[in-house]
Tab-separated table of C-alpha atoms in Angstrom:
chain	number	residue	atom	x	y	z
A	14	MET	CA	215.715	-176.550	-24.818
A	15	SER	CA	217.616	-173.885	-23.101
A	16	THR	CA	215.910	-171.189	-21.137
A	17	GLU	CA	217.102	-168.558	-23.705
A	18	ASP	CA	215.116	-170.478	-26.407
A	19	LYS	CA	212.008	-170.751	-24.267
A	20	PRO	CA	209.007	-169.115	-25.962
A	21	SER	CA	207.909	-165.837	-24.322
A	22	THR	CA	204.655	-165.929	-22.311
A	23	SER	CA	201.881	-163.370	-22.255
A	24	LYS	CA	203.266	-162.154	-18.934
A	25	ASP	CA	206.608	-161.391	-20.594
A	26	THR	CA	204.986	-159.444	-23.431
A	27	LYS	CA	202.601	-157.383	-21.354
A	28	MET	CA	202.863	-153.631	-22.151
A	29	PRO	CA	203.333	-151.116	-19.384
A	30	GLU	CA	200.007	-149.965	-18.068
A	31	ASN	CA	200.641	-146.251	-18.984
A	32	ALA	CA	201.700	-147.020	-22.617
A	33	ALA	CA	198.209	-146.947	-24.137
A	34	PRO	CA	197.126	-143.748	-22.488
A	35	ILE	CA	200.334	-141.974	-23.676
A	36	ALA	CA	199.755	-143.151	-27.169
A	37	SER	CA	196.093	-142.028	-27.023
A	38	ALA	CA	197.027	-138.603	-25.606
A	39	GLY	CA	199.570	-138.125	-28.339
A	40	ASP	CA	197.029	-139.097	-31.083
A	41	ALA	CA	194.462	-136.704	-29.630
A	42	ALA	CA	196.930	-133.908	-29.505
A	43	ALA	CA	197.815	-134.524	-33.134
A	44	ARG	CA	194.105	-134.648	-34.109
A	45	GLN	CA	193.466	-131.482	-32.296
A	46	GLY	CA	196.454	-129.740	-34.049
A	47	ASP	CA	195.112	-130.887	-37.360
A	48	GLN	CA	191.639	-129.527	-36.560
A	49	ILE	CA	193.169	-126.197	-35.546
A	50	GLU	CA	195.096	-125.990	-38.804
A	51	VAL	CA	191.966	-126.759	-40.772
A	52	LEU	CA	189.924	-124.238	-38.990
A	53	ALA	CA	192.653	-121.609	-39.444
A	54	LYS	CA	192.589	-122.283	-43.160
A	55	GLU	CA	188.803	-121.999	-43.294
A	56	ALA	CA	188.967	-118.675	-41.345
A	57	GLU	CA	191.587	-117.343	-43.758
A	58	GLU	CA	189.339	-118.333	-46.675
A	59	LEU	CA	186.360	-116.567	-45.069
A	60	ARG	CA	188.425	-113.510	-44.473
A	61	LYS	CA	189.481	-113.393	-48.222
A	62	LYS	CA	185.827	-113.847	-49.319
A	63	LEU	CA	184.730	-111.073	-46.904
A	64	ASP	CA	187.424	-108.746	-48.266
A	65	GLN	CA	186.213	-109.479	-51.831
A	66	GLU	CA	182.590	-108.594	-50.910
A	67	ARG	CA	183.702	-105.451	-49.197
A	68	GLN	CA	185.696	-104.538	-52.269
A	69	LYS	CA	182.592	-104.745	-54.435
A	70	LEU	CA	181.108	-101.828	-52.431
A	71	ASN	CA	184.280	-99.791	-52.855
A	72	ASP	CA	183.355	-98.421	-56.312
A	73	ILE	CA	185.404	-95.210	-56.069
A	74	PRO	CA	187.666	-93.699	-53.414
A	75	ILE	CA	186.081	-91.015	-51.278
A	76	GLN	CA	188.588	-88.472	-52.498
A	77	GLN	CA	187.581	-89.043	-56.048
A	78	ALA	CA	183.922	-88.710	-55.118
A	79	ALA	CA	184.672	-85.389	-53.529
A	80	GLU	CA	186.701	-83.875	-56.408
A	81	ARG	CA	183.759	-81.712	-57.602
A	82	LEU	CA	183.262	-80.183	-54.195
A	83	ASP	CA	184.409	-76.638	-53.708
A	84	PRO	CA	187.407	-76.244	-51.397
A	85	LEU	CA	186.679	-75.252	-47.800
A	86	PRO	CA	186.736	-71.407	-47.260
A	87	ASN	CA	188.746	-69.725	-44.523
A	88	LEU	CA	186.909	-70.846	-41.395
A	89	GLY	CA	188.057	-68.001	-39.213
A	90	ILE	CA	188.390	-70.240	-36.057
A	91	LYS	CA	189.624	-68.165	-33.218
A	92	GLN	CA	190.271	-68.986	-29.547
A	93	ARG	CA	187.553	-67.177	-27.453
A	94	ARG	CA	187.863	-68.499	-23.909
A	95	ILE	CA	190.475	-70.206	-21.630
A	96	LEU	CA	189.119	-71.943	-18.715
A	97	LYS	CA	191.664	-72.121	-15.842
A	98	GLY	CA	191.115	-73.758	-12.452
A	99	HIS	CA	192.478	-77.270	-12.505
A	100	ALA	CA	195.747	-77.873	-10.648
A	101	GLY	CA	196.608	-80.912	-12.778
A	102	LYS	CA	196.137	-82.468	-16.098
A	103	VAL	CA	192.581	-82.247	-17.638
A	104	LEU	CA	191.796	-85.611	-18.976
A	105	CYS	CA	188.169	-85.365	-20.005
A	106	MET	CA	185.356	-82.925	-20.717
A	107	ASP	CA	181.775	-82.899	-21.950
A	108	TRP	CA	179.305	-80.328	-23.230
A	109	SER	CA	175.893	-79.866	-21.716
A	110	LEU	CA	173.039	-79.910	-24.295
A	111	ASP	CA	172.338	-76.284	-23.409
A	112	LYS	CA	175.686	-75.478	-25.269
A	113	ARG	CA	177.027	-73.334	-22.371
A	114	HIS	CA	178.219	-75.736	-19.769
A	115	ILE	CA	181.452	-77.813	-19.917
A	116	ASP	CA	182.487	-80.371	-17.428
A	117	GLY	CA	186.307	-81.009	-17.191
A	118	LYS	CA	187.096	-83.573	-14.646
A	119	VAL	CA	184.617	-82.498	-11.941
A	120	ILE	CA	184.472	-78.718	-12.346
A	121	VAL	CA	181.341	-77.431	-14.039
A	122	TRP	CA	182.006	-74.346	-16.140
A	123	ASP	CA	179.947	-71.776	-17.883
A	124	GLY	CA	181.639	-71.869	-21.252
A	125	PHE	CA	180.799	-68.280	-22.162
A	126	THR	CA	181.533	-66.405	-18.947
A	127	THR	CA	184.287	-68.907	-17.815
A	128	ASN	CA	182.677	-68.893	-14.288
A	129	LYS	CA	182.922	-72.080	-12.306
A	130	GLU	CA	179.440	-73.293	-11.215
A	131	HIS	CA	180.424	-76.429	-9.320
A	132	ALA	CA	183.626	-78.002	-8.109
A	133	LEU	CA	183.569	-81.600	-6.796
A	134	THR	CA	186.234	-83.654	-4.932
A	135	MET	CA	186.260	-87.176	-6.195
A	136	PRO	CA	187.445	-90.222	-4.168
A	137	THR	CA	190.070	-90.951	-6.797
A	138	THR	CA	192.957	-88.604	-7.755
A	139	TRP	CA	192.754	-89.697	-11.382
A	140	VAL	CA	189.317	-89.028	-13.056
A	141	MET	CA	189.441	-90.365	-16.558
A	142	ALA	CA	185.849	-89.849	-17.826
A	143	CYS	CA	182.930	-87.514	-17.371
A	144	ALA	CA	179.580	-87.050	-19.121
A	145	TYR	CA	176.538	-84.858	-18.921
A	146	SER	CA	173.036	-86.434	-18.926
A	147	PRO	CA	170.568	-85.494	-21.728
A	148	SER	CA	168.646	-83.245	-19.316
A	149	SER	CA	171.866	-81.582	-18.050
A	150	GLN	CA	170.736	-82.365	-14.511
A	151	LEU	CA	173.204	-85.164	-13.887
A	152	ILE	CA	176.882	-85.627	-14.390
A	153	ALA	CA	178.768	-88.952	-14.272
A	154	CYS	CA	182.467	-89.344	-13.488
A	155	GLY	CA	184.845	-92.198	-12.989
A	156	GLY	CA	188.440	-93.282	-13.159
A	157	LEU	CA	191.024	-95.406	-11.326
A	158	ASP	CA	188.622	-96.274	-8.563
A	159	ASN	CA	186.864	-98.614	-10.996
A	160	LYS	CA	183.575	-96.918	-10.353
A	161	CYS	CA	181.259	-94.441	-12.071
A	162	SER	CA	179.659	-91.980	-9.756
A	163	VAL	CA	176.528	-89.896	-10.706
A	164	PHE	CA	175.990	-86.381	-9.173
A	165	PRO	CA	172.795	-84.303	-9.424
A	166	LEU	CA	173.524	-80.711	-10.317
A	167	SER	CA	171.814	-78.329	-7.886
A	168	PHE	CA	172.684	-74.922	-6.243
A	169	GLU	CA	170.376	-75.672	-3.341
A	170	ASP	CA	171.784	-79.003	-1.947
A	171	ASP	CA	175.155	-80.413	-1.217
A	172	ILE	CA	176.008	-82.325	-4.394
A	173	LEU	CA	178.486	-84.730	-2.672
A	174	GLN	CA	175.751	-85.820	-0.222
A	175	LYS	CA	173.620	-87.062	-3.220
A	176	LYS	CA	176.392	-88.940	-4.996
A	177	ARG	CA	175.557	-92.442	-6.218
A	178	SER	CA	178.025	-95.165	-7.290
A	179	VAL	CA	176.269	-96.660	-10.271
A	180	ALA	CA	178.797	-98.723	-12.143
A	181	THR	CA	181.585	-100.910	-10.824
A	182	HIS	CA	184.134	-102.593	-13.095
A	183	THR	CA	187.069	-104.893	-12.226
A	184	SER	CA	189.515	-102.370	-13.646
A	185	TYR	CA	189.715	-98.601	-14.229
A	186	MET	CA	186.690	-96.863	-15.773
A	187	SER	CA	188.010	-95.259	-19.004
A	188	CYS	CA	184.895	-93.724	-20.555
A	189	CYS	CA	181.202	-93.190	-19.914
A	190	MET	CA	178.105	-91.579	-21.483
A	191	PHE	CA	174.408	-91.482	-20.884
A	192	LEU	CA	172.330	-93.517	-23.272
A	193	ARG	CA	169.145	-91.917	-24.612
A	194	SER	CA	167.986	-90.693	-21.146
A	195	ASP	CA	169.076	-89.885	-17.625
A	196	ASN	CA	168.206	-93.470	-16.612
A	197	LEU	CA	170.791	-95.452	-18.621
A	198	LEU	CA	174.574	-95.158	-18.389
A	199	LEU	CA	177.041	-96.790	-20.769
A	200	THR	CA	180.606	-97.359	-19.564
A	201	GLY	CA	183.893	-98.725	-20.847
A	202	SER	CA	186.682	-100.141	-18.856
A	203	GLY	CA	190.280	-101.389	-18.649
A	204	ASP	CA	188.758	-104.853	-17.978
A	205	SER	CA	188.114	-105.129	-21.661
A	206	THR	CA	184.320	-104.832	-21.339
A	207	CYS	CA	181.495	-102.317	-21.804
A	208	ALA	CA	178.264	-102.291	-19.788
A	209	ILE	CA	174.853	-100.603	-19.479
A	210	TRP	CA	173.701	-99.636	-16.016
A	211	ASP	CA	170.449	-98.569	-14.543
A	212	VAL	CA	171.162	-95.218	-12.841
A	213	GLU	CA	168.408	-95.601	-10.315
A	214	SER	CA	169.149	-99.060	-9.009
A	215	GLY	CA	172.836	-99.252	-9.943
A	216	GLN	CA	172.243	-102.653	-11.502
A	217	MET	CA	173.953	-103.893	-14.623
A	218	ILE	CA	171.515	-104.283	-17.523
A	219	GLN	CA	173.797	-105.636	-20.242
A	220	ASN	CA	177.528	-106.624	-20.467
A	221	PHE	CA	179.493	-106.579	-23.699
A	222	HIS	CA	182.467	-108.914	-24.142
A	223	GLY	CA	184.621	-108.992	-27.312
A	224	HIS	CA	187.682	-106.781	-26.888
A	225	THR	CA	191.012	-108.433	-26.183
A	226	GLY	CA	192.457	-105.296	-24.588
A	227	ASP	CA	191.502	-102.218	-22.584
A	228	VAL	CA	188.490	-100.242	-23.829
A	229	PHE	CA	189.465	-96.634	-24.160
A	230	ALA	CA	186.494	-94.964	-26.019
A	231	ILE	CA	182.766	-95.352	-26.748
A	232	ASP	CA	180.159	-93.463	-28.662
A	233	VAL	CA	176.519	-93.573	-29.849
A	234	PRO	CA	175.164	-92.027	-33.057
A	235	LYS	CA	173.726	-88.453	-32.736
A	236	CYS	CA	170.713	-89.748	-34.646
A	237	ASP	CA	170.447	-92.595	-32.085
A	238	THR	CA	167.735	-95.043	-32.496
A	239	GLY	CA	168.837	-96.799	-29.282
A	240	ASN	CA	170.098	-99.909	-30.934
A	241	VAL	CA	173.853	-99.618	-31.458
A	242	PHE	CA	177.068	-98.121	-29.916
A	243	ILE	CA	180.735	-98.382	-30.839
A	244	SER	CA	183.800	-99.085	-28.728
A	245	ALA	CA	187.522	-99.117	-29.370
A	246	GLY	CA	190.696	-99.655	-27.449
A	247	ALA	CA	194.086	-101.238	-26.955
A	248	ASP	CA	193.394	-104.198	-29.339
A	249	LYS	CA	193.380	-101.856	-32.318
A	250	HIS	CA	189.861	-102.762	-33.198
A	251	SER	CA	186.538	-100.817	-33.307
A	252	LEU	CA	183.448	-102.900	-32.507
A	253	VAL	CA	179.927	-102.069	-33.251
A	254	TRP	CA	177.447	-103.530	-30.700
A	255	ASP	CA	173.722	-104.332	-30.832
A	256	ILE	CA	172.413	-103.132	-27.473
A	257	ARG	CA	169.324	-105.443	-27.732
A	258	THR	CA	171.320	-108.631	-28.029
A	259	GLY	CA	174.695	-107.752	-26.448
A	260	GLN	CA	176.385	-109.063	-29.479
A	261	CYS	CA	179.136	-107.489	-31.646
A	262	VAL	CA	177.669	-107.020	-35.213
A	263	GLN	CA	180.607	-105.357	-36.953
A	264	SER	CA	184.441	-105.271	-36.389
A	265	PHE	CA	186.801	-102.809	-38.029
A	266	GLU	CA	190.613	-102.865	-38.105
A	267	GLY	CA	193.329	-100.805	-39.684
A	268	HIS	CA	195.098	-98.991	-36.990
A	269	GLU	CA	198.642	-100.092	-36.037
A	270	ALA	CA	198.486	-99.004	-32.375
A	271	ASP	CA	195.983	-98.349	-29.591
A	272	ILE	CA	192.807	-96.502	-30.542
A	273	ASN	CA	192.336	-93.703	-28.070
A	274	THR	CA	189.092	-92.031	-29.352
A	275	VAL	CA	186.077	-92.760	-31.485
A	276	ARG	CA	183.278	-90.492	-32.738
A	277	PHE	CA	180.232	-91.162	-34.897
A	278	HIS	CA	179.703	-89.062	-38.069
A	279	PRO	CA	176.536	-86.870	-37.648
A	280	ASN	CA	174.560	-89.031	-40.150
A	281	GLY	CA	175.282	-92.105	-38.073
A	282	ASP	CA	176.570	-94.153	-41.057
A	283	ALA	CA	180.247	-93.665	-40.488
A	284	PHE	CA	182.707	-93.056	-37.573
A	285	ALA	CA	186.161	-91.668	-37.084
A	286	THR	CA	188.929	-93.034	-34.846
A	287	GLY	CA	192.249	-91.581	-33.550
A	288	SER	CA	195.207	-93.627	-32.534
A	289	ASP	CA	198.680	-93.769	-31.114
A	290	ASP	CA	199.818	-94.492	-34.645
A	291	ALA	CA	199.355	-90.730	-35.321
A	292	THR	CA	196.544	-91.212	-37.810
A	293	CYS	CA	192.766	-90.681	-37.857
A	294	ARG	CA	190.608	-93.027	-39.877
A	295	LEU	CA	187.121	-92.937	-41.319
A	296	PHE	CA	185.075	-96.151	-41.433
A	297	ASP	CA	181.798	-96.582	-43.273
A	298	LEU	CA	179.205	-98.950	-41.681
A	299	ARG	CA	177.438	-99.605	-44.995
A	300	ALA	CA	180.566	-100.424	-46.862
A	301	ASP	CA	181.883	-102.362	-43.911
A	302	ARG	CA	185.381	-101.002	-44.386
A	303	GLN	CA	187.896	-98.145	-43.965
A	304	VAL	CA	187.325	-95.410	-46.471
A	305	CYS	CA	189.911	-92.758	-45.549
A	306	VAL	CA	193.122	-92.177	-43.597
A	307	TYR	CA	194.034	-88.676	-42.343
A	308	GLU	CA	197.765	-88.559	-41.935
A	309	LYS	CA	200.799	-86.529	-42.754
A	310	GLU	CA	204.489	-87.426	-42.634
A	311	SER	CA	205.157	-84.542	-40.314
A	312	ILE	CA	202.627	-85.786	-37.758
A	313	LEU	CA	204.372	-88.143	-35.300
A	314	PHE	CA	202.253	-87.804	-32.227
A	315	PRO	CA	199.172	-89.702	-31.036
A	316	VAL	CA	195.641	-88.631	-31.702
A	317	ASN	CA	193.790	-88.309	-28.352
A	318	GLY	CA	190.511	-86.793	-29.385
A	319	VAL	CA	188.333	-86.532	-32.543
A	320	ASP	CA	185.005	-84.911	-33.346
A	321	PHE	CA	183.005	-83.752	-36.421
A	322	SER	CA	181.455	-80.405	-37.246
A	323	VAL	CA	177.661	-80.317	-37.307
A	324	SER	CA	177.614	-81.184	-41.015
A	325	GLY	CA	180.414	-83.799	-40.837
A	326	ARG	CA	182.501	-81.942	-43.447
A	327	LEU	CA	185.196	-81.036	-40.856
A	328	LEU	CA	187.079	-83.503	-38.630
A	329	PHE	CA	188.828	-82.031	-35.651
A	330	ALA	CA	191.741	-84.061	-34.205
A	331	GLY	CA	193.675	-83.244	-30.982
A	332	TYR	CA	197.263	-84.437	-30.942
A	333	GLY	CA	199.997	-85.015	-28.441
A	334	ASP	CA	202.065	-82.205	-30.060
A	335	TYR	CA	199.658	-79.596	-28.367
A	336	ARG	CA	197.820	-78.838	-31.709
A	337	VAL	CA	194.306	-79.369	-33.151
A	338	GLY	CA	194.226	-80.431	-36.757
A	339	VAL	CA	191.271	-79.481	-38.884
A	340	TRP	CA	190.671	-81.960	-41.694
A	341	ASP	CA	188.405	-81.853	-44.699
A	342	SER	CA	186.739	-85.192	-44.064
A	343	LEU	CA	185.714	-85.776	-47.751
A	344	LYS	CA	188.837	-84.638	-49.530
A	345	CYS	CA	191.064	-86.214	-46.779
A	346	VAL	CA	193.419	-83.288	-46.519
A	347	ARG	CA	194.287	-81.064	-43.610
A	348	HIS	CA	192.681	-77.654	-43.853
A	349	SER	CA	194.242	-75.775	-40.922
A	350	VAL	CA	195.862	-76.106	-37.514
A	351	LEU	CA	194.766	-74.526	-34.280
A	352	TYR	CA	197.465	-73.591	-31.670
A	353	GLY	CA	197.350	-72.464	-28.058
A	354	HIS	CA	197.779	-75.337	-25.725
A	355	GLU	CA	201.149	-75.834	-23.951
A	356	ASN	CA	200.949	-79.584	-23.438
A	357	ARG	CA	199.388	-82.589	-25.079
A	358	ILE	CA	195.576	-82.417	-25.865
A	359	SER	CA	193.669	-85.147	-24.084
A	360	CYS	CA	190.163	-84.594	-25.402
A	361	LEU	CA	188.110	-82.374	-27.631
A	362	ARG	CA	184.361	-81.981	-28.450
A	363	THR	CA	182.239	-79.710	-30.624
A	364	SER	CA	179.257	-78.069	-28.999
A	365	PRO	CA	175.838	-79.584	-29.703
A	366	ASP	CA	174.887	-76.758	-32.016
A	367	GLY	CA	178.245	-76.821	-33.858
A	368	THR	CA	179.280	-73.290	-33.124
A	369	ALA	CA	182.197	-73.967	-30.907
A	370	ILE	CA	184.902	-76.540	-30.238
A	371	CYS	CA	186.381	-77.178	-26.862
A	372	SER	CA	189.725	-78.853	-26.151
A	373	ALA	CA	191.171	-80.103	-22.827
A	374	SER	CA	194.903	-80.561	-22.191
A	375	TRP	CA	197.625	-81.565	-19.814
A	376	ASP	CA	198.451	-77.883	-19.515
A	377	CYS	CA	195.624	-77.656	-16.940
A	378	THR	CA	193.386	-75.551	-19.200
A	379	ILE	CA	190.301	-75.922	-21.371
A	380	ARG	CA	190.109	-73.720	-24.422
A	381	VAL	CA	186.995	-72.812	-26.432
A	382	SER	CA	187.231	-71.720	-30.048
A	383	THR	CA	184.409	-70.497	-32.305
A	384	SER	CA	183.519	-69.226	-35.832
A	385	PHE	CA	183.145	-72.059	-38.244
A	386	THR	CA	179.943	-72.767	-40.171
A	387	VAL	CA	180.424	-76.166	-41.902
């Protein structure tokens, strides 16, 4: 028998040591891919079922429900005050609950006399958020320094000496507001998170993870029970959070670009958003869906600020084309346009009693308009 015909031994047929692991790894990857595909199909089926359930609540469009309402009268909105004092873009403002004081960046104004009451120098040159406390005794400001600083308002003491750094994020601080009292501060950040802080201790009480992009805006209902707030940002989603659990309880989508601003309807059951896609949208929490889009073909610029009138019938929207659009929130049509700014509008807010609207702009001014009753 020749060596060529000699039967092979076990040594000759031994597989390389790494062959089995390679096969196992390949099989595991294939199984994992199959599992992902199955889960994706299940998620899509659940999405379809959810859309069907939402559609059951959409009995008639909001425009049809509002057909019997009388058209809005002439509102007579006129510009009453121009607040000048900033040397650069005004990025944020907030009303005090006494309806007279406005905080743009870190200048505190009397909204009726246009007098400056306080002027603060911040450690960052780009302040992106400010808020008044419910008592109007504190203001919170923050921006590119990743922090939120709280100042007590007093004419007797040096405000800067009593500054406290309350919140610290890992990216810029884009928005802030006090939550129910002077002791709790809610913040949103470019690190994709929101957080609640204890003002006295500076400690974080709750952190909220869920966004996949920068958080640009937050809001709580005016009829706040202390349980929920809403956030929106670069991921084109608006998320409703349960403060008690730290969990997202509702998610809304529809915008085609970054959401820059969000504001609850006065009744707390709906909210409006404004986006870089040049639209405002109204979402209903009970129907769990979008119910109206406020848009016109002639509007091409982003929406940077939205707010409702005291009744919720009017929706004010500040645009990048220097104008404020006044929308009938129920009929979903634009009622009028307010002019005056010479650069993009960055923020707007109605006063707590609903008698005035204030807009801040990159033209370095804040403008107050009055005379609307709905």
